[in-house]
Structures are given as C-alpha cells and as structure tokens.
Amino acid sequence: MNNKFKLFIGAFCVLALQACSTITTDSKATLRPTGDLGVIIERATGQVQVVNHTSKEIISEVDGLGDLSHASIVFSRDQRYAYVFGRDGGLTKVDVLTDKIDKRIIQSGNSIGGAISQDGKLVAVSNYTPGGVKVFNSETLELVATIPASVLTHKPANKDGTPVRSKVVGLVDAPGQKFVFSLFDSHEIWIADFSTGELALTKFSDIGLFPYDALISPDGRYYIAGLFGEDGMALLDLWHLEKGVQHILKDYGKGDKKLPVYKMPHLEGWAMAGDFAFVPAVGQHKVLVVNTKTWQQVAEINAHSQPIFVMAQPDNRQIWVNFAFPENNTIQVFNTETFELVNTLQPGPAVLHMEFTPRGEHVWMSVRDNNEIQVYDTKTQQLLKTLNSKSPSGIFFTNRAHHIGL
Amino acid sequence: MNNKFKLFIGAFCVLALQACSTITTDSKATLRPTGDLGVIIERATGQVQVVNHTSKEIISEVDGLGDLSHASIVFSRDQRYAYVFGRDGGLTKVDVLTDKIDKRIIQSGNSIGGAISQDGKLVAVSNYTPGGVKVFNSETLELVATIPASVLTHKPANKDGTPVRSKVVGLVDAPGQKFVFSLFDSHEIWIADFSTGELALTKFSDIGLFPYDALISPDGRYYIAGLFGEDGMALLDLWHLEKGVQHILKDYGKGDKKLPVYKMPHLEGWAMAGDFAFVPAVGQHKVLVVNTKTWQQVAEINAHSQPIFVMAQPDNRQIWVNFAFPENNTIQVFNTETFELVNTLQPGPAVLHMEFTPRGEHVWMSVRDNNEIQVYDTKTQQLLKTLNSKSPSGIFFTNRAHHIGL
C-alpha cells in the first residue's frame, strides 16, 4: 500500500473525491511494463535515474544510494528490481515500478560488483573489505551465505585482529546456480555452486598473477580473467573443469610497452562476434582480434587511443569503442567483418559507458562531464536525443535480466 | 480508468471506505512487471493464457481470438502487448498488464505468421489468401503497407476476378527495419526494407522450389528457407546481398526416402549452438548436425522418431526434441558436445511446443491432448509442475521481445 493510500485511509475518506483523482492517477502510473526500462548511475550524487528507451525519456530519479563510484547493476528475473552494487558496500534494491528503494543494506566495507543466480533467487556481491563474497536472498536481502576469501598469511592482521583476506573481483553468474569469481591477491578462481541448496566450493589455484577482472561468454561456458601481474589471461572452461585453468593470449597485457597505462580496460566489455572476440589492448592504441576457437590473436585494429570498453552491437555488425582519459571524449565505430573504421564521434568529455537497446537500433552513452546521456542511431551514427543526467556513469537496460552473466 | 473506478466515481464516493479497499487491491494488481510473463495459445477455444514463469502460474485467460490453429506470437518492445497471428487472418493485440484484448482486426482470409520490426513500430503478417504481406502500425493496428505477392499467371483468376498470388511463408524481422519472407508458389525470397520510412523491396527469384518455412540466425545475418519441392535449402546472407541466394545442404529434404513424412519440421526450431546447427531431418528418425561455417552436414544423431522442433537450451549444452504424430508423446534430450542421448521423457499425448525460461533453468511444454502444460528442470529433467490448459499449442515468453527474429 503506498503512502497516498495510508494517508487516505487515515483521514477516513473525508476528502473522498479529491482522493479519488489522486488514486486514479496513481493506478494509471503503475501500469508500466518493464521491457523497455533502464537504470542509469548518477555517480556523484548517489542517485539513479529510471529511464524508458522507447520514448527516450527519464521517468524518475531515486535518491539515497550512497557511494556509486564504479557501481554496477543486475536485474531481478521479472525485471521489477534493480540491484545496485555500490562501492561503499551498499546493496540497494530499487523498484522500477514505483521509483523507490525497496530495501537497502550495507553488506561490507568496500565492494566491487555483483551477480544474480540463474533462477533469480540469489544475489551475490564481491567484496574487497573484508575480502570474500556474500550471497543474499534476492527478495528479502537476508544473508544466505558468506564465502570468506583466502587468508593472506604474509600480511599482518587487521586492526581488529581478523586476518587479511584476498580481494574478490570478476564475479559473474553461470548456469546451474553457480557464481564464478577471482581472488586478486591469492591468484585463484573459485566456483560457488548453489544447485543443491547447499554451498559447494571448487577452487583453482595458481591461475596467474593478480586477476583483476573477468568475463563470461554469453552461453556461460568460458570464464576469462585478466591478469594484472603478468601478460596473458586465465581461461576456465566450465563444461570441462577437469582441464583446469589454461593460460591464453600469452602476449596480452602490459608487457614492456613504453606507453603509460591510464586505465586497465574493462573485460565485461569484450565483444564476442562470430568466431572473434574484440579485445581492448592494454596501454596500446589498438583493439585486438582474437579467434575464440584457438584463443590466438589474429589481427589488430588501430584505434584513436587506449580502448576501455569494446562492445558489439546485438547484430554483431559493428563494435563501438570508448577510450581512457585524457582521450575519453571520443567514440570509434568499426566494422566487425572488414575491421575498417566506420566513424569517429566526439560526444563530449568523459564518455564512460555505452548500452545498446535490446535489438540494437540505438545506443545510449553517458557523457559524464557534460552531465548528459546521448542516444545514437547505430546504423547512421546520428545523434537522436540528449537527456540530462548528473555525472552519469553506468547505463543498464532491463533486458539484461534475461542474459547469462549480465 | 477501469470499470471499478467508473462505478466508484459514478456513485460519488458514497461507499468510500468499501471502495478504498477495492482500489487498493486493483492498484496492487496492476503493479505487474512484464519480464517473467508469457502467453500460451489454447488453440481449440480461441483463447490465450497469460502466465508467470517465476511463480509457474496461470494469471488469466483471454477470450475471443478466433481460429488459433498454427497461431504464433510476437511481443511489443516494452513487453506489454502480445500480437497474436491467427489462422483466420485475425491479428489480435493482447494487453498482458490488463489481461484484455487491446485491439483486434481481421486483416486477411488466411494468415500464417508474423513479425515485429527492430524498432517495434511495425507489425507484419504473412498471408496465404490473398497472398502477400500486410504491415501495420503496432500501436493502432492501422494499415501501413500492403505488399502483394507475385501473380501466378498460370492459374485461373479468383471468383472475384482478382489474380491468384503466391502464398507467403517464413516471415521474419531483420536488423535495419527489414522484413524477410519467402513466396511459396513463385519460388522467391523478398526483403521489405522500411528503414527510410518508405517501403523498398528487394526480390530474389528462382531460389529453389516451394520454400515452405524459414528461419533467421540469432544475429539476423543468415536467412534460410526450407524447400518442399526439392532437396537442399536456400541461404541468403543479409550482409552480402550481392552474393544472391545460395543452395546449401544439397541432401537435405524428402529425397526418395521410404518413410512417409508425417509433418514437415518447423525450421524456427533450428538450434544453433556454437559452430553447429542441429536440424530436424525430414521424414527420418534423425537429427542432423550441420557446420554453420561450411553449411555441410558433419554428423547425424539417431532419434526416437521424426523430429519436429529441435531446440537448444539458452546455455547451448543440450537440445530438446519433439516428434511427429503418432510418436508425439515423447521428448528426447541430447548433449550438444558429445551428441549422446541424455534422457527420453514421455510427457503425454501430443507434445506440440517447448519454451525455455530466459536463462534456461526450466522448460515449459504444451501437452495438448492431456490439456496441460508441464514445467521441467532442464538440468535434471525432472517434472516440477503441471498446469491446466485447454488444448495448448504455442508457448511464448516475453523475453522474445528482445531477440532479433523472434
């Protein structure tokens, strides 16, 4: 029952007619399908915007979500709730039908991302402090399981006497009620399997030095972690755990490049199109093309600057690339078949994130330092609309609810 | 404004408190997200059921949809409306938030299927009588374009003097505001392009004898039509129209098999998993495995009977197969990597259709002659729930709104 109703009943319907009109409006307002909604992070103000990507409009703004730097979102399987993972350890469940916070907890001191289980009943959060994963009931946000990360025995204990544990990164969901994640300081990949109702952990050690982020292929088969401490990447085939973790793309990484690395690229942004993955090179002005059968690099594409996100349109015909500071006012579009440059756009300062509409006709971009969202036609690369948003970063559309690993 | 509200206002709120409780219930009822909904065809009674695949419940039943034999459905991009294509030429727009028919027209004498454009603004219907495609405004169902099929000059005119035109089959949407379809009697594939606002037609002739159905790959690149009049299939690469239509899988079809063909398989059911397409053989007790790079058959899997639908789980690990009458009480599940039989189920008489939940943890089946829907766990193949439904056929979940070609 919403607040207007409570007020209405509390006043014993003295002002019945006036209340009627209020209620009618409310009732209409709630007839909102959720297929074309999205949520945008306004990082500086601890707010999110609920948007509609058919009408290209901001529907509402929701306050009180805490520190949203580097925040990300997953959606409930019915698309009603956005689970917002904040940097301050906050886990906030936002109701996109009522434009309100449904529940909010502070679940750790410092978190980095989250995931939702295949059946939608569990939400997992990966934490830096204390290092580990916490798993919550997606309806109530009650704690279901705590998975402490490996203890770092070479480090002195925390001030409260507890041992220091590895930071956890690259948390994703996988089919069969699994969560997969990487342990940055202890060089591990773990699988948490909730398929029996009880937690079962499978651990892979010595997977490579300092995994810093990871992705999972759209079918949920391949988990790939980037390595901060060495070149190459760690690949785990979830259909064949007996093969263990393989070291792939041996030349991928910082190497001994002369260019400073302004920002490690986001691995979530890997574009998988046909047989190829399009991968942001680390520190170089290139997008690498990798054959996903052999995991060998087959080509490289010269780009404007150091790429951060490399994202494929839903129809796989083009990839859209944004870049690290100080060249982050630019977007480039490449053809996935010929690798040719299609267009170079300059949306404005600090283009942080892109999100395609589900069937790919439009792409939304957050242009943080212009305080705006820009919407482009993917085919013509023409700007269609600009929306006001306060320091926007991540853009998340509700169709993610139906994708493994998103 | 719903009827309860009209009554309420009409009575000048005399029974304000009583009405309040009614409104509260109503208001709650309309708070319905659309991400986990579906619509099931009840073919014998001209009805559809609106279902929720999280709670595994029937929400409502909607009457008055006419002849629903062979009916299919597409969804609006916001997931609020189901467009139901009936065999009697009816096009019905069902509102899954209010459980009512929003609009209904009879647009031809005999129709076979439909599609929705990439931007969600156009709904196209393929017709047998009169042969052609009609395109409607998805909001109003007002006619936007009529695309008459080729005239069959060798046939005598219709009774009303109009020429007989080819039947149209295999209509799908493609990226860039395109619809692609096949002309059964005139052996053509046409592309209707609405990207400029004006209709532009591209026609391919002599594509093979009697295309009877078609599919499009999940990225919208390859359109493949089955041929009733000869072996092999017609392939059109929508990225390279200059290559024209290619003839692939030369041995695919009825050939000179001794087995009677009880029913031509549905091509929409092709499972594309990794490099392979899993294809129902025509008239044989086999599922064929085709390499989608070379379009050559690489293996065949022995199956229970003549397959109709061969469908891949969203995680691509298994395919689920149903069969033609009289063996249509059986389902088989195969491993996509080893091609081994995983399980044989006997849900009951006339298992007509299957639909996976978006992330693939469950599969719903219509068991027509038991008047029931059965829900299975895909991993264990255990029956989880049975729901009552009157002669159910097609099952369509709203996540189709976000997929090219669905």
Coordinates of C-alpha atoms in Angstrom, one line a residue, chain A residues 1-2 5 8-9 12-13 16-17 20 23-24 26-28 30-36 52-56 74-75 77-80 95 97-98 116-121 173 175-176 178 193 195 218-221 237-240 243 274-275 293 314-317 335-337 357-362 378-379 398-406, chain B residues 1-2 5 8-9 12-13 16-17 20 23-24 26-28 30-36 52-56 74-75 77-80 95 97-98 116-121 173 175-176 178 193 195 218-221 237-240 243 274-275 293 314-317 335-337 357-362 378-379 398-406:
Chain A
M1 CA 0.0 0.0 0.0
N2 CA 1.6 3.3 -0.9
F5 CA -3.4 5.3 0.4
F8 CA -6.3 8.5 2.6
I9 CA -7.5 5.8 4.9
F12 CA -11.4 8.3 6.9
C13 CA -12.1 9.4 3.4
A16 CA -13.0 11.2 -0.8
L17 CA -13.5 12.9 -4.2
C20 CA -10.2 9.6 -5.9
I23 CA -5.7 7.3 -6.8
T24 CA -6.7 7.2 -10.4
D26 CA -1.6 6.5 -9.3
S27 CA -3.3 3.5 -10.7
K28 CA -2.5 4.6 -14.2
T30 CA 1.6 1.8 -12.1
L31 CA 0.5 0.3 -15.5
R32 CA 4.1 0.2 -16.6
P33 CA 5.6 -2.6 -18.5
T34 CA 9.2 -3.3 -17.7
G35 CA 10.6 -4.5 -21.0
D36 CA 12.0 -1.1 -22.2
N52 CA 12.4 4.4 -20.8
H53 CA 14.3 3.5 -24.0
T54 CA 11.3 3.5 -26.3
S55 CA 10.3 7.1 -25.5
K56 CA 13.9 8.0 -24.7
V74 CA 21.8 -6.6 -12.2
F75 CA 18.0 -7.1 -12.5
R77 CA 14.2 -12.1 -13.4
D78 CA 10.8 -10.3 -13.6
Q79 CA 12.7 -7.0 -14.4
R80 CA 11.0 -5.2 -11.5
D95 CA 11.8 -0.9 -7.6
L97 CA 7.6 0.2 -11.0
T98 CA 7.3 2.5 -8.0
I116 CA 22.2 -12.8 -9.8
S117 CA 21.7 -16.5 -9.9
Q118 CA 20.1 -18.3 -12.9
D119 CA 16.8 -18.8 -11.0
G120 CA 16.9 -15.2 -9.8
K121 CA 16.7 -16.2 -6.1
D173 CA 26.7 -15.9 -12.6
P175 CA 24.3 -21.7 -15.5
G176 CA 23.3 -24.2 -12.8
K178 CA 26.8 -21.1 -9.9
D193 CA 27.7 -23.9 -6.7
S195 CA 22.4 -26.0 -7.2
P218 CA 27.3 -15.3 -23.5
D219 CA 26.5 -19.0 -23.2
G220 CA 28.0 -19.2 -19.8
R221 CA 30.8 -21.6 -20.8
D237 CA 36.0 -24.0 -19.5
L238 CA 33.1 -24.5 -17.2
W239 CA 32.0 -27.5 -19.2
H240 CA 35.3 -29.2 -18.5
K243 CA 41.1 -29.4 -17.7
G274 CA 31.0 -14.8 -34.6
D275 CA 34.4 -16.5 -34.2
K293 CA 38.4 -21.3 -31.1
P314 CA 23.3 -7.0 -30.8
D315 CA 23.5 -7.8 -34.6
N316 CA 27.3 -8.1 -34.4
R317 CA 27.9 -5.9 -37.4
N335 CA 33.1 -3.0 -39.0
T336 CA 33.4 -6.5 -37.5
E337 CA 33.9 -8.1 -40.8
T357 CA 18.8 -1.2 -27.0
P358 CA 17.9 -4.9 -27.0
R359 CA 17.6 -5.3 -30.7
G360 CA 20.4 -2.9 -31.4
E361 CA 18.8 0.0 -33.3
H362 CA 20.1 2.6 -30.8
T378 CA 23.6 2.6 -34.6
K379 CA 23.2 2.4 -38.4
T398 CA 16.3 -4.4 -18.1
N399 CA 16.8 -6.9 -20.9
R400 CA 20.0 -7.9 -19.0
A401 CA 17.7 -9.8 -16.7
H402 CA 17.5 -12.5 -19.4
H403 CA 21.2 -12.9 -20.2
I404 CA 23.6 -15.3 -18.6
G405 CA 26.5 -13.3 -17.0
L406 CA 24.8 -9.9 -17.0
Chain B
M1 CA -9.6 4.2 -16.0
N2 CA -11.0 0.7 -15.2
F5 CA -13.2 3.3 -10.9
F8 CA -16.9 4.5 -7.9
I9 CA -16.9 8.0 -9.3
F12 CA -20.0 9.9 -5.8
C13 CA -17.9 8.0 -3.3
A16 CA -15.9 5.4 0.1
L17 CA -14.3 3.0 2.5
C20 CA -11.0 2.1 -1.0
I23 CA -9.0 0.2 -5.3
T24 CA -6.1 -0.9 -3.2
D26 CA -6.7 -3.1 -8.0
S27 CA -3.8 -0.9 -7.6
K28 CA -1.6 -3.7 -6.4
T30 CA -1.7 -3.5 -11.8
L31 CA 1.8 -3.5 -10.4
R32 CA 2.9 -6.2 -12.6
P33 CA 6.4 -6.3 -14.2
T34 CA 6.5 -8.0 -17.6
G35 CA 9.9 -9.7 -17.6
D36 CA 8.7 -13.1 -16.5
N52 CA 4.1 -16.1 -15.0
H53 CA 7.2 -18.3 -15.3
T54 CA 8.7 -17.3 -11.9
S55 CA 5.7 -18.5 -9.9
K56 CA 4.8 -21.1 -12.6
V74 CA 5.5 -11.6 -31.2
F75 CA 5.8 -9.1 -28.4
R77 CA 9.4 -3.9 -27.3
D78 CA 8.1 -2.9 -23.9
Q79 CA 6.7 -6.4 -23.4
R80 CA 3.2 -5.1 -22.7
D95 CA -2.5 -6.4 -23.2
L97 CA -0.9 -6.0 -18.0
T98 CA -4.8 -5.8 -18.0
I116 CA 7.7 -7.1 -35.4
S117 CA 10.3 -4.5 -36.7
Q118 CA 13.6 -3.8 -34.9
D119 CA 12.2 -0.5 -33.5
G120 CA 8.9 -2.1 -32.5
K121 CA 6.8 0.3 -34.5
D173 CA 12.3 -9.4 -38.9
P175 CA 18.0 -5.6 -38.3
G176 CA 17.6 -2.3 -40.1
K178 CA 13.6 -5.1 -42.6
D193 CA 13.1 -2.5 -46.1
S195 CA 14.5 2.0 -42.9
P218 CA 20.1 -15.1 -33.9
D219 CA 22.3 -12.2 -35.1
G220 CA 20.0 -11.6 -38.0
R221 CA 22.6 -12.3 -40.7
D237 CA 23.4 -13.7 -46.4
L238 CA 21.8 -10.4 -45.5
W239 CA 25.3 -8.9 -45.1
H240 CA 26.1 -9.7 -48.7
K243 CA 26.1 -13.0 -53.5
G274 CA 28.5 -22.8 -31.2
D275 CA 29.6 -23.9 -34.7
K293 CA 30.7 -22.2 -41.4
P314 CA 19.9 -20.9 -23.7
D315 CA 23.3 -22.2 -22.4
N316 CA 23.6 -24.4 -25.5
R317 CA 24.5 -27.5 -23.5
N335 CA 24.2 -33.4 -25.3
T336 CA 25.4 -30.8 -27.9
E337 CA 29.0 -31.7 -27.4
T357 CA 12.9 -19.7 -19.4
P358 CA 15.2 -16.9 -20.5
R359 CA 18.3 -18.1 -18.6
G360 CA 17.4 -21.7 -19.3
E361 CA 16.8 -23.3 -15.9
H362 CA 13.3 -24.6 -16.9
T378 CA 16.5 -28.6 -17.7
K379 CA 19.4 -30.0 -15.7
T398 CA 8.1 -12.1 -23.2
N399 CA 11.9 -12.2 -23.4
R400 CA 11.3 -12.8 -27.2
A401 CA 10.7 -9.1 -27.4
H402 CA 14.4 -8.6 -27.2
H403 CA 15.6 -11.1 -29.8
I404 CA 16.1 -10.5 -33.5
G405 CA 13.9 -12.8 -35.5
L406 CA 11.6 -13.8 -32.6

